[in-house]
Tab-separated table of C-alpha atoms in Angstrom:
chain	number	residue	atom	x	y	z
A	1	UNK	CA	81.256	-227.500	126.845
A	2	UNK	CA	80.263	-228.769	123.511
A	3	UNK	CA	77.009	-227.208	124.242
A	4	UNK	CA	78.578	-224.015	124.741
A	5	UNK	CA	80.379	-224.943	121.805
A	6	UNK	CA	77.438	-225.257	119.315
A	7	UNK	CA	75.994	-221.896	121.057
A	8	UNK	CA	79.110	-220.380	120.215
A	9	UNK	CA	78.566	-221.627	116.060
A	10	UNK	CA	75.675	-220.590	116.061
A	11	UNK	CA	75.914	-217.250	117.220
A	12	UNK	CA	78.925	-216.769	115.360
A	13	UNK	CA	76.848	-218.517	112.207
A	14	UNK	CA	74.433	-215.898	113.027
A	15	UNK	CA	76.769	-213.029	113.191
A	16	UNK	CA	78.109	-213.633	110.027
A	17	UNK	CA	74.561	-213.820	108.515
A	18	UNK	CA	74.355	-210.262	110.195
A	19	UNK	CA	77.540	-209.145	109.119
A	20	UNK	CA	76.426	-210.254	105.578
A	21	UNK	CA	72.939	-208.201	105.969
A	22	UNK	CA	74.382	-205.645	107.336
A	23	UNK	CA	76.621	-205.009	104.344
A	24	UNK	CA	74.093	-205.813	102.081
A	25	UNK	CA	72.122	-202.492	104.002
A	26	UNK	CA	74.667	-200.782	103.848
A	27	UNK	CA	75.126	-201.379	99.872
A	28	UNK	CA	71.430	-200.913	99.331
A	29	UNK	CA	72.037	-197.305	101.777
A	30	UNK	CA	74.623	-196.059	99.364
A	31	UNK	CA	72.644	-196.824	96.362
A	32	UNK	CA	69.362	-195.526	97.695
A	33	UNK	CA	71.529	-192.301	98.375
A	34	UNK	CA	73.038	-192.541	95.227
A	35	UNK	CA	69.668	-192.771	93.683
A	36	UNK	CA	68.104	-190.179	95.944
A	37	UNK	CA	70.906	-187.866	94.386
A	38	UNK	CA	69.443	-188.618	91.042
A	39	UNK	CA	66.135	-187.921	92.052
A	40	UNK	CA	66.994	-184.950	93.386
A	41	UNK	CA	68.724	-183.541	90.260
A	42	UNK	CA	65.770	-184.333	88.162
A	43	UNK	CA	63.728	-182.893	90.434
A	44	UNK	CA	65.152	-179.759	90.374
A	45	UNK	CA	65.782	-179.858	86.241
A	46	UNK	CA	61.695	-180.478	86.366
A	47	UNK	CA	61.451	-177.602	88.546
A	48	UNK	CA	63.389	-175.381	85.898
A	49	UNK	CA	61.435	-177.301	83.183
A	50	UNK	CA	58.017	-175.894	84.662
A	51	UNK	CA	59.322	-172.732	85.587
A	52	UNK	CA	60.373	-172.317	81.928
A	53	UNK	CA	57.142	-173.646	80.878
A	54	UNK	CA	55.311	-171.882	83.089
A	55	UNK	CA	56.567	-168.596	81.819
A	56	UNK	CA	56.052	-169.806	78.300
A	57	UNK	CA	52.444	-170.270	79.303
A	58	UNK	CA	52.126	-167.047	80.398
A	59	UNK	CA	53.835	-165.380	77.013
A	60	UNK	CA	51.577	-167.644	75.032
A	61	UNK	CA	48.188	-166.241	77.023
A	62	UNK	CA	49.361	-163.411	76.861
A	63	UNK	CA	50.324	-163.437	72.925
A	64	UNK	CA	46.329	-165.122	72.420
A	65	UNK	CA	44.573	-162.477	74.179
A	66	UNK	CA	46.710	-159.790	72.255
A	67	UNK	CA	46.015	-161.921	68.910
A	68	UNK	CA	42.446	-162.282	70.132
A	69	UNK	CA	41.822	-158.027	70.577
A	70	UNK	CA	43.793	-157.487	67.334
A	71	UNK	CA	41.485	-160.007	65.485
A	72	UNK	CA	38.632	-158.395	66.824
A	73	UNK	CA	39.683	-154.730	65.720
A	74	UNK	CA	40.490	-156.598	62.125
A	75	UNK	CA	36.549	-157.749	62.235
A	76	UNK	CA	35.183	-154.263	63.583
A	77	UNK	CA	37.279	-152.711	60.508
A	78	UNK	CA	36.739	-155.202	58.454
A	79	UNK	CA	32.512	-154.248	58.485
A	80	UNK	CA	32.938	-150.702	58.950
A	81	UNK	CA	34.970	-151.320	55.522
A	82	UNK	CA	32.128	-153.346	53.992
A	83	UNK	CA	29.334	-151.326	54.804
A	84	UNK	CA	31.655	-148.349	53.190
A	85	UNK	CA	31.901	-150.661	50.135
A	86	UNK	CA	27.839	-151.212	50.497
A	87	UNK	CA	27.336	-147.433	50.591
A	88	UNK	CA	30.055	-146.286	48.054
A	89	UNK	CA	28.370	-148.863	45.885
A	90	UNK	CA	24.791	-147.334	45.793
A	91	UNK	CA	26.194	-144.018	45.683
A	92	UNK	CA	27.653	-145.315	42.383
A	93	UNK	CA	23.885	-146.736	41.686
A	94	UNK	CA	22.429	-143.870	42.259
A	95	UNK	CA	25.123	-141.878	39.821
A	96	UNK	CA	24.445	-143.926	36.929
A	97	UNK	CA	20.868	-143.909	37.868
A	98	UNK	CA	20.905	-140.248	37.672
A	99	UNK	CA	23.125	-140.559	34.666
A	100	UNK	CA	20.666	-142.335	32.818
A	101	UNK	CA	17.629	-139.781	33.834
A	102	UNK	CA	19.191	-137.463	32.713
A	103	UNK	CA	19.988	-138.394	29.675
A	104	UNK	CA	16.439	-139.667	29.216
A	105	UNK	CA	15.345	-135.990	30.146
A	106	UNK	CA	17.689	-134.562	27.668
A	107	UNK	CA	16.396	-137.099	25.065
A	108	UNK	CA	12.622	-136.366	25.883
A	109	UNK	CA	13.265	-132.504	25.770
A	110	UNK	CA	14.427	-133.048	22.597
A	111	UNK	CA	11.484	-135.060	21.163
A	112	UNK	CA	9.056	-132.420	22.919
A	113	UNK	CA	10.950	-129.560	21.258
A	114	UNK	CA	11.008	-131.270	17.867
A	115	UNK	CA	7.088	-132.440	19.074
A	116	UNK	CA	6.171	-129.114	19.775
A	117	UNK	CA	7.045	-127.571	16.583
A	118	UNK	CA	5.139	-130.709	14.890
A	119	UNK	CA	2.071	-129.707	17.022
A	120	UNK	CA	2.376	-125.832	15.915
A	121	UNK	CA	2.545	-126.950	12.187
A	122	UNK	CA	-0.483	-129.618	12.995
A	123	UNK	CA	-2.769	-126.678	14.962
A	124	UNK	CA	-2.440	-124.478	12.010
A	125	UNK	CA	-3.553	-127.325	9.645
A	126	UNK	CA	-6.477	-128.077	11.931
A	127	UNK	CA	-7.281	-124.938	12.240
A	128	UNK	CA	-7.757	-124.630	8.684
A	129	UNK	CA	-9.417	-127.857	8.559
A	130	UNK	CA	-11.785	-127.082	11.660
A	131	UNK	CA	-13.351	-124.023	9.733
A	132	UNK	CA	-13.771	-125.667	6.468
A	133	UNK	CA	-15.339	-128.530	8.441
A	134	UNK	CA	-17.087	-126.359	10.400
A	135	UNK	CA	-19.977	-125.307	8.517
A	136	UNK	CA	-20.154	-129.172	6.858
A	137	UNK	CA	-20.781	-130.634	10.366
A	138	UNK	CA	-23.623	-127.766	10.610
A	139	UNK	CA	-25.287	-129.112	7.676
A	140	UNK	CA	-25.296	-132.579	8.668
A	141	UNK	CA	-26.217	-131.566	12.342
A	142	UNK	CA	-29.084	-129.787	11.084
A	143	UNK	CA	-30.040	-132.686	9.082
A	144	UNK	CA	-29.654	-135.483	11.290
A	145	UNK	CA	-31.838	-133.083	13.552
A	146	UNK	CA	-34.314	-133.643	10.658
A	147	UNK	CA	-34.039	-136.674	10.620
A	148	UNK	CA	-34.188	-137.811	14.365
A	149	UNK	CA	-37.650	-135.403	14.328
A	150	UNK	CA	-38.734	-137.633	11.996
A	151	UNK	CA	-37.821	-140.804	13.350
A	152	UNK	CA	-39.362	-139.760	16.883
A	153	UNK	CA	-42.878	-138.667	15.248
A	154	UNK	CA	-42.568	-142.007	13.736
A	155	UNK	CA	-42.049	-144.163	16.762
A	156	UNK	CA	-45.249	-142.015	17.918
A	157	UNK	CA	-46.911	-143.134	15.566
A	158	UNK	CA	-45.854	-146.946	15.908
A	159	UNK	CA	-46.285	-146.764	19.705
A	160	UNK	CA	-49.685	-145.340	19.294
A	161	UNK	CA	-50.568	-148.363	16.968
A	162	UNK	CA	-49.160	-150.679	19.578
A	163	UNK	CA	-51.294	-148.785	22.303
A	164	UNK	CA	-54.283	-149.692	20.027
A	165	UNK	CA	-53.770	-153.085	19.455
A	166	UNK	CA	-52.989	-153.613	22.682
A	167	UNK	CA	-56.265	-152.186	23.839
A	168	UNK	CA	-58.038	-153.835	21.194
A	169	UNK	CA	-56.533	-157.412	22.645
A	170	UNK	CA	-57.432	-156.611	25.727
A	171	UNK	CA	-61.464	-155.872	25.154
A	172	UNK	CA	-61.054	-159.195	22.576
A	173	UNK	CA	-59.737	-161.470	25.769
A	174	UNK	CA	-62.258	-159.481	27.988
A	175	UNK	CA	-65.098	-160.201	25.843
A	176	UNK	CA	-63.916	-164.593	25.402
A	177	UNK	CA	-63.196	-164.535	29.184
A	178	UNK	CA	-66.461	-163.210	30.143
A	179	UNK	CA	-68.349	-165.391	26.904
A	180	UNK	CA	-65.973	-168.562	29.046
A	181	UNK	CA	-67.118	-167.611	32.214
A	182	UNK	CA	-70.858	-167.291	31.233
A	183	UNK	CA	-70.202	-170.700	29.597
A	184	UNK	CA	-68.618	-172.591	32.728
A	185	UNK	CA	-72.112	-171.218	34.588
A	186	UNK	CA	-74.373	-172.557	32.011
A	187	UNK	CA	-71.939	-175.874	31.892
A	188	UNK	CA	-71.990	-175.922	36.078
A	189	UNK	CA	-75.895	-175.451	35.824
A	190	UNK	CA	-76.565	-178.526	33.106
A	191	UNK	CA	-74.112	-180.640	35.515
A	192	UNK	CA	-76.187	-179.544	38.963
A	193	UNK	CA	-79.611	-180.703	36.840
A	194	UNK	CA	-77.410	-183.988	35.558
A	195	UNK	CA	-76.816	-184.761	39.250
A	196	UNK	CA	-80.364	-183.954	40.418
A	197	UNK	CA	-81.659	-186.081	37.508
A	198	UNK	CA	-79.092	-188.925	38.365
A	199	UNK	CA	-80.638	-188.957	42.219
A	200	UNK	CA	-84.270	-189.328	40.852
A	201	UNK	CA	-83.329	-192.029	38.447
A	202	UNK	CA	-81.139	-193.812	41.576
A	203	UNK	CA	-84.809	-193.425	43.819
A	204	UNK	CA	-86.585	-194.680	41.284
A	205	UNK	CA	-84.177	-197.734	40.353
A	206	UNK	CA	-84.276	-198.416	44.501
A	207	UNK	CA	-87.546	-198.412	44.636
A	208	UNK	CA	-88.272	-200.550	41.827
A	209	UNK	CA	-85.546	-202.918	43.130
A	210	UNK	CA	-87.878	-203.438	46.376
A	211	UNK	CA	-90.581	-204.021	44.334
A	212	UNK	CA	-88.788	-206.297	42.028
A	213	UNK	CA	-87.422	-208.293	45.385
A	214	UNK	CA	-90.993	-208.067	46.874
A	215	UNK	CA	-92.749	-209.977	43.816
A	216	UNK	CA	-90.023	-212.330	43.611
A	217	UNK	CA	-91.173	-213.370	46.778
A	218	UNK	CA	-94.685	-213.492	46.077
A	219	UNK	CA	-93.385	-215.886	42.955
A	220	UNK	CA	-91.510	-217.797	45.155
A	221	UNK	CA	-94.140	-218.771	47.985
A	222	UNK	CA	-96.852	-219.175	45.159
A	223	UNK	CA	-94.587	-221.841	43.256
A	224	UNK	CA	-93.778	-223.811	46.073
A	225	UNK	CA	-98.295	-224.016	47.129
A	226	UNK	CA	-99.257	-224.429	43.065
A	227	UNK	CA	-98.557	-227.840	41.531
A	228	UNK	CA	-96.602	-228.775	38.540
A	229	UNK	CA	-98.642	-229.506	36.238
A	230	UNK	CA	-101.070	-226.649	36.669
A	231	UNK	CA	-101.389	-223.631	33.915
A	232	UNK	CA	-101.079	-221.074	36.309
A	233	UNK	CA	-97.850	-222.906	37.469
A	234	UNK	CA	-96.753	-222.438	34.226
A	235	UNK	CA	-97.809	-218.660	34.232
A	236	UNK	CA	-96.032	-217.868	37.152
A	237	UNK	CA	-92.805	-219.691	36.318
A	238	UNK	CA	-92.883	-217.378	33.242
A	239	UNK	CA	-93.670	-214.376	35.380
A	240	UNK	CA	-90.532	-215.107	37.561
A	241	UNK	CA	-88.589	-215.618	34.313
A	242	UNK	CA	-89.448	-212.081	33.515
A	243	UNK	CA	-88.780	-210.910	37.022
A	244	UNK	CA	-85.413	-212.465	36.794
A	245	UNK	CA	-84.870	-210.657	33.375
A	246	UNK	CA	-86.289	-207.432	34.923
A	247	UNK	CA	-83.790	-207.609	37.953
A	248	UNK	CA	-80.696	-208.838	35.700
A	249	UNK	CA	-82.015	-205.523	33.942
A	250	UNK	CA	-82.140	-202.975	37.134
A	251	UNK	CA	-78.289	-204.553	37.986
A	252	UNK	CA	-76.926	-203.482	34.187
A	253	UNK	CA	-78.697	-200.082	35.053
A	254	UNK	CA	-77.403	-199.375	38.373
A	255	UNK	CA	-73.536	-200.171	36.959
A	256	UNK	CA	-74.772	-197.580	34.306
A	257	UNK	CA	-75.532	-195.580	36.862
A	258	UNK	CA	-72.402	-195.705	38.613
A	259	UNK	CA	-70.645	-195.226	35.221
A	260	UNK	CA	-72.440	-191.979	34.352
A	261	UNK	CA	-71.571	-190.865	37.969
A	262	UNK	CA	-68.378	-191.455	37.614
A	263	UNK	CA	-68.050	-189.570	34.139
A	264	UNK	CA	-70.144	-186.680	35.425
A	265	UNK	CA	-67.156	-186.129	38.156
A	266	UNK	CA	-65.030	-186.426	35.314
A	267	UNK	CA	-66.842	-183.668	33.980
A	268	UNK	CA	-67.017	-181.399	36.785
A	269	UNK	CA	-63.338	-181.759	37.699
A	270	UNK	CA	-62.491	-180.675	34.314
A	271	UNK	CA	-64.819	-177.869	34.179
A	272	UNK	CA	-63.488	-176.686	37.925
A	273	UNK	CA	-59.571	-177.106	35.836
A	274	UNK	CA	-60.635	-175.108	33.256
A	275	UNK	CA	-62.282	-172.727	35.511
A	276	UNK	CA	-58.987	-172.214	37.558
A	277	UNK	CA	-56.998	-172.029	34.627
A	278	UNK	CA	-59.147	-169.220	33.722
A	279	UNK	CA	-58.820	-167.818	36.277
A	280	UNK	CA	-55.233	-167.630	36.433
A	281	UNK	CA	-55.025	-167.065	32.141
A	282	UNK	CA	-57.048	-163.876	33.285
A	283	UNK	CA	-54.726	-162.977	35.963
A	284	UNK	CA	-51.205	-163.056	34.495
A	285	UNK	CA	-52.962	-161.192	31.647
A	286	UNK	CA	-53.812	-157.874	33.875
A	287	UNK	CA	-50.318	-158.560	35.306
A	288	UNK	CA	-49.284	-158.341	31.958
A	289	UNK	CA	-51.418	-155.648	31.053
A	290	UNK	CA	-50.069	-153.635	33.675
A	291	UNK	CA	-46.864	-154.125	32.769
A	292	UNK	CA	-46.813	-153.325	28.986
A	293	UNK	CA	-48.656	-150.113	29.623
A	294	UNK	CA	-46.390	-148.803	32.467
A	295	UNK	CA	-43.089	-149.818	30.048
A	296	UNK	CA	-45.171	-148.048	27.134
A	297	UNK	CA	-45.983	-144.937	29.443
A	298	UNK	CA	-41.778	-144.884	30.287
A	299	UNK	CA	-40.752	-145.107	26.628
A	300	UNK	CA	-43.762	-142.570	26.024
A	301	UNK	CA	-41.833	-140.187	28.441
A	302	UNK	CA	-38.640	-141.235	27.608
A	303	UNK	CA	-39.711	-139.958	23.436
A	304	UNK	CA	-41.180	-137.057	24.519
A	305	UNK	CA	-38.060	-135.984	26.642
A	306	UNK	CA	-35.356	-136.888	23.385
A	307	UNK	CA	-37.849	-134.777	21.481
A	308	UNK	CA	-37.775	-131.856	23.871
A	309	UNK	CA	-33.857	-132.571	23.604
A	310	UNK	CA	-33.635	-132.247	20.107
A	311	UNK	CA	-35.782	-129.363	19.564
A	312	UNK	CA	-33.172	-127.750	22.694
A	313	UNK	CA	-30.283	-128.958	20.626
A	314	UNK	CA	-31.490	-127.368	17.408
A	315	UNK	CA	-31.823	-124.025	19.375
A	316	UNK	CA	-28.685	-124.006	20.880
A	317	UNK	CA	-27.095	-124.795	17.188
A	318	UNK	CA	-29.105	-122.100	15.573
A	319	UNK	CA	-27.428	-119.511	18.717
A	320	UNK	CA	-24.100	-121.232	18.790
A	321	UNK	CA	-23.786	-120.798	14.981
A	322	UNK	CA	-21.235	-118.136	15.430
A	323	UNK	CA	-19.374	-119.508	18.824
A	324	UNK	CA	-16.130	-120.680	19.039
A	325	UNK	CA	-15.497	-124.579	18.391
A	326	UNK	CA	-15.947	-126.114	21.368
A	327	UNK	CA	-19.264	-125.617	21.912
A	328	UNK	CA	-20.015	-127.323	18.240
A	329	UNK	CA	-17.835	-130.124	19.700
A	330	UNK	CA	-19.791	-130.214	22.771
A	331	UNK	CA	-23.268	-129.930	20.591
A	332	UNK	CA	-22.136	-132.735	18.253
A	333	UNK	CA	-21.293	-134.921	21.630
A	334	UNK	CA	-24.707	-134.500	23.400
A	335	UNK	CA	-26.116	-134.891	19.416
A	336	UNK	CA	-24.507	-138.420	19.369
A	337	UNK	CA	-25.355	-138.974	22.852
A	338	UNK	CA	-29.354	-138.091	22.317
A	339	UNK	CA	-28.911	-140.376	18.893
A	340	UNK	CA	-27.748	-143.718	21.054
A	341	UNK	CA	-30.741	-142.826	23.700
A	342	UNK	CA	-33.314	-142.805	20.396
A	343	UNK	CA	-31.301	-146.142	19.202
A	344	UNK	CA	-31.848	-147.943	22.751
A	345	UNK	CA	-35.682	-146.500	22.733
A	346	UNK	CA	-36.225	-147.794	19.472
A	347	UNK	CA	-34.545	-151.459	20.736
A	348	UNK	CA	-36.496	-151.386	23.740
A	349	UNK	CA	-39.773	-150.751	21.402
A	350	UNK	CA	-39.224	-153.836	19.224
A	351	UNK	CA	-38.627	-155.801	22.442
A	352	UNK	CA	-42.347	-154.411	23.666
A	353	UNK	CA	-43.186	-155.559	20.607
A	354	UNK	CA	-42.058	-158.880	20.368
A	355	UNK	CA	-43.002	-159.504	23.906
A	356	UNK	CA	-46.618	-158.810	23.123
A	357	UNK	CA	-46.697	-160.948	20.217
A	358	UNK	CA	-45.743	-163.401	22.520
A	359	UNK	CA	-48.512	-162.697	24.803
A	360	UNK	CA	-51.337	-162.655	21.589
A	361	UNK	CA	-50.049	-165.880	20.543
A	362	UNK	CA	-49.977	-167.627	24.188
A	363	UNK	CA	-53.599	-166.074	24.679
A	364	UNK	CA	-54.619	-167.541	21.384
A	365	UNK	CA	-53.176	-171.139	22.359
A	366	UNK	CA	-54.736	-170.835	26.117
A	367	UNK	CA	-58.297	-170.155	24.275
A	368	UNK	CA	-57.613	-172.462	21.460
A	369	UNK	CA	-57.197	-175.309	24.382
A	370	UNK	CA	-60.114	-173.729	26.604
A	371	UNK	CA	-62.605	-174.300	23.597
A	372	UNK	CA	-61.323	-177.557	22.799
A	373	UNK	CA	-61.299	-178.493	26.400
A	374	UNK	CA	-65.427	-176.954	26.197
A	375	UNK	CA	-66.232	-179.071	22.924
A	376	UNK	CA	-65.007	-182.258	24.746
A	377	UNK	CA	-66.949	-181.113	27.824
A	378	UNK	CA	-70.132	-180.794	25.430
A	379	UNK	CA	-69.542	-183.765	23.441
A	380	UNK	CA	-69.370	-185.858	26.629
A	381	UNK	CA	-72.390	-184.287	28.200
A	382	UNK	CA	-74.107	-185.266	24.632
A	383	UNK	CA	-73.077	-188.761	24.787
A	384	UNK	CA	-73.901	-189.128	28.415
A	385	UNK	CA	-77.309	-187.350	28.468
A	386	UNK	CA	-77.988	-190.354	25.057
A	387	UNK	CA	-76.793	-192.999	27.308
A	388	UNK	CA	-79.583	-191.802	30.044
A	389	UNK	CA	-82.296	-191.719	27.373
């Protein structure tokens, strides 16, 4: 019994536990419910809330895309106005441009007009002036015809002098370069005989060497078979004393020998130098020649063909005497230009001229040099052909 007792408090501990659970459930229920409720009404004012954002959404899309085509057409009008502005403004450019033109025209057709009436007055003055000037530019035409037929008979003359001196310089250098050349033969002919004469003198100093050494040996073998004391001894030691002497003697002349060698190699180099500078002296001056005659022939021609001119020019001014004034303008031009052409001859001529003095005077210090350079060969030869003796 008590144990069915303590079963019985503890199920009905348990029951009331239960019971106590069980209303707490069912407080929780209701308030979950009540809270569902809740959750439920906000969820439908959220629903609304998006709906009615939603739609705002839309009206705002739809307000940008409307905003976006009218800013668009603002931007299209926008540079159709601007390149209207760009084109209205070089239309007003080209106005004032215009503006301006013409009222440089206007200005300029003036000025002409008041020009032109300036020129009339002018033309009849130089008209006037042109016939009283006309027959004093005859004169001085005909005169400085004179005078240029003058001045070309007189550079005639002067190149014909320079043609003579010239030739005469040329027969004077032909005449020292053949008087050099026959020179340098007889000077290569005395050096051939020097060398010949040299040889025989070097034989003969050889041979009389051998015979030197030869009695020197004789002397030598004899001393050492004769006594002392002897007279002949005495003889022959004096005999090799002069032997010695006469060998010490054929040594100083064979290094005289070799000296006058030497200097007649000297010799013959410098005569070969002078003979090549010759040589060349006698061929830059037929270059030369060529030259100066060729540049006197052109300026010959070139004299002859200003004469011919003039002598055309005064023909023409004796027909054109009564011809209208252009063709004296024309007359006094190729005048003028036919004076400048005598001017540059005449330039040209003293340039020949100076040019050729230059050549006489470089011809005159190339023979001045080759005659010095033909005394020293001489005076040489002289002291070398004394030396020998």
């Amino acid at each position: 019994m008590e144990e069915m007792r303590k079963e019985i408090r503890e199920v009905t501990r348990q029951n009331c536990k239960l019971t106590s659970v069980a209303e707490m459930n069912d407080e929780r229920f209701k308030i979950i419910q009540s809270n569902v409720e809740v959750y439920k009404n906000q969820i439908g004012a959220l629903e609304k809330q998006n709906k009615i954002y939603s739609e705002s959404i839309i009206k705002h899309e739809q307000m940008a895309t409307y905003l976006k085509d009218e800013t668009l057409q603002s931007q299209t009008k926008l540079s159709k106005a601007e390149v209207q502005l760009a084109n209205l403004e070089k239309k007003t450019a080209l106005l004032t441009d215009r503006e301006t033109r013409l009222l440089k025209e206007i200005e300029f057709l003036k000025k002409e007009a008041h020009a032109k009436n300036v020129l009339q007055a002018n033309i009849e003055l130089i008209k006037a002036t042109l016939e009283r000037n006309d027959a004093e530019s005859r004169i001085r035409l005909e005169e400085r015809l004179d005078e240029a037929h003058r001045e070309c008979a007189a550079l005639r003359r002067r190149l014909q002098e320079e043609q003579d001196r010239f030739r005469e310089l040329g027969e004077h250098l032909e005449k020292q370069t053949h008087t050099i050349q026959a020179q340098m033969e007889e000077e290569k002919n005395a050096a051939a005989k020097l060398r010949e004469e040299l040889v025989k003198t070097r034989e003969d100093l050889v041979a009389k060497q051998v015979q030197v050494e030869e009695l020197t040996k004789k002397l030598k073998n004899s001393l050492l078979t004769i006594p002392e004391g002897n007279v002949e001894g005495s003889k022959f030691r004096e005999l090799e004393k002069m032997s010695n002497d006469s060998q010490a003697e054929v040594q100083s002349l064979q290094t005289q020998l070799r000296t006058a060698k030497e200097t007649v190699e000297q010799h013959c180099n410098v005569a070969e130098g002078a003979e090549k500078q010759l040589k060349v002296l006698m061929d830059e001056q037929e270059t030369y020649r060529k030259a100066v005659e060729t540049k006197l022939k052109e300026r010959e021609a070139r004299i002859l063909h200003l004469e011919a001119q003039c002598s055309e020019l005064q023909g023409e001014l004796s027909i054109q005497s009564n011809e209208p004034d252009l063709a004296s303008i024309d007359l006094r031009g190729r005048l003028h230009r036919t004076d400048e052409e005598l001017k540059v001859t005449k330039a040209d001529l003293e340039e020949i001229k100076k040019t050729l003095e230059a050549a006489q005077n470089e011809v005159k210090q190339l023979t001045a040099n080759l005659e010095s350079a033909e005394n020293k060969y001489t005076r040489e030869m002289m002291l070398h052909s004394t030396d020998l003796q």
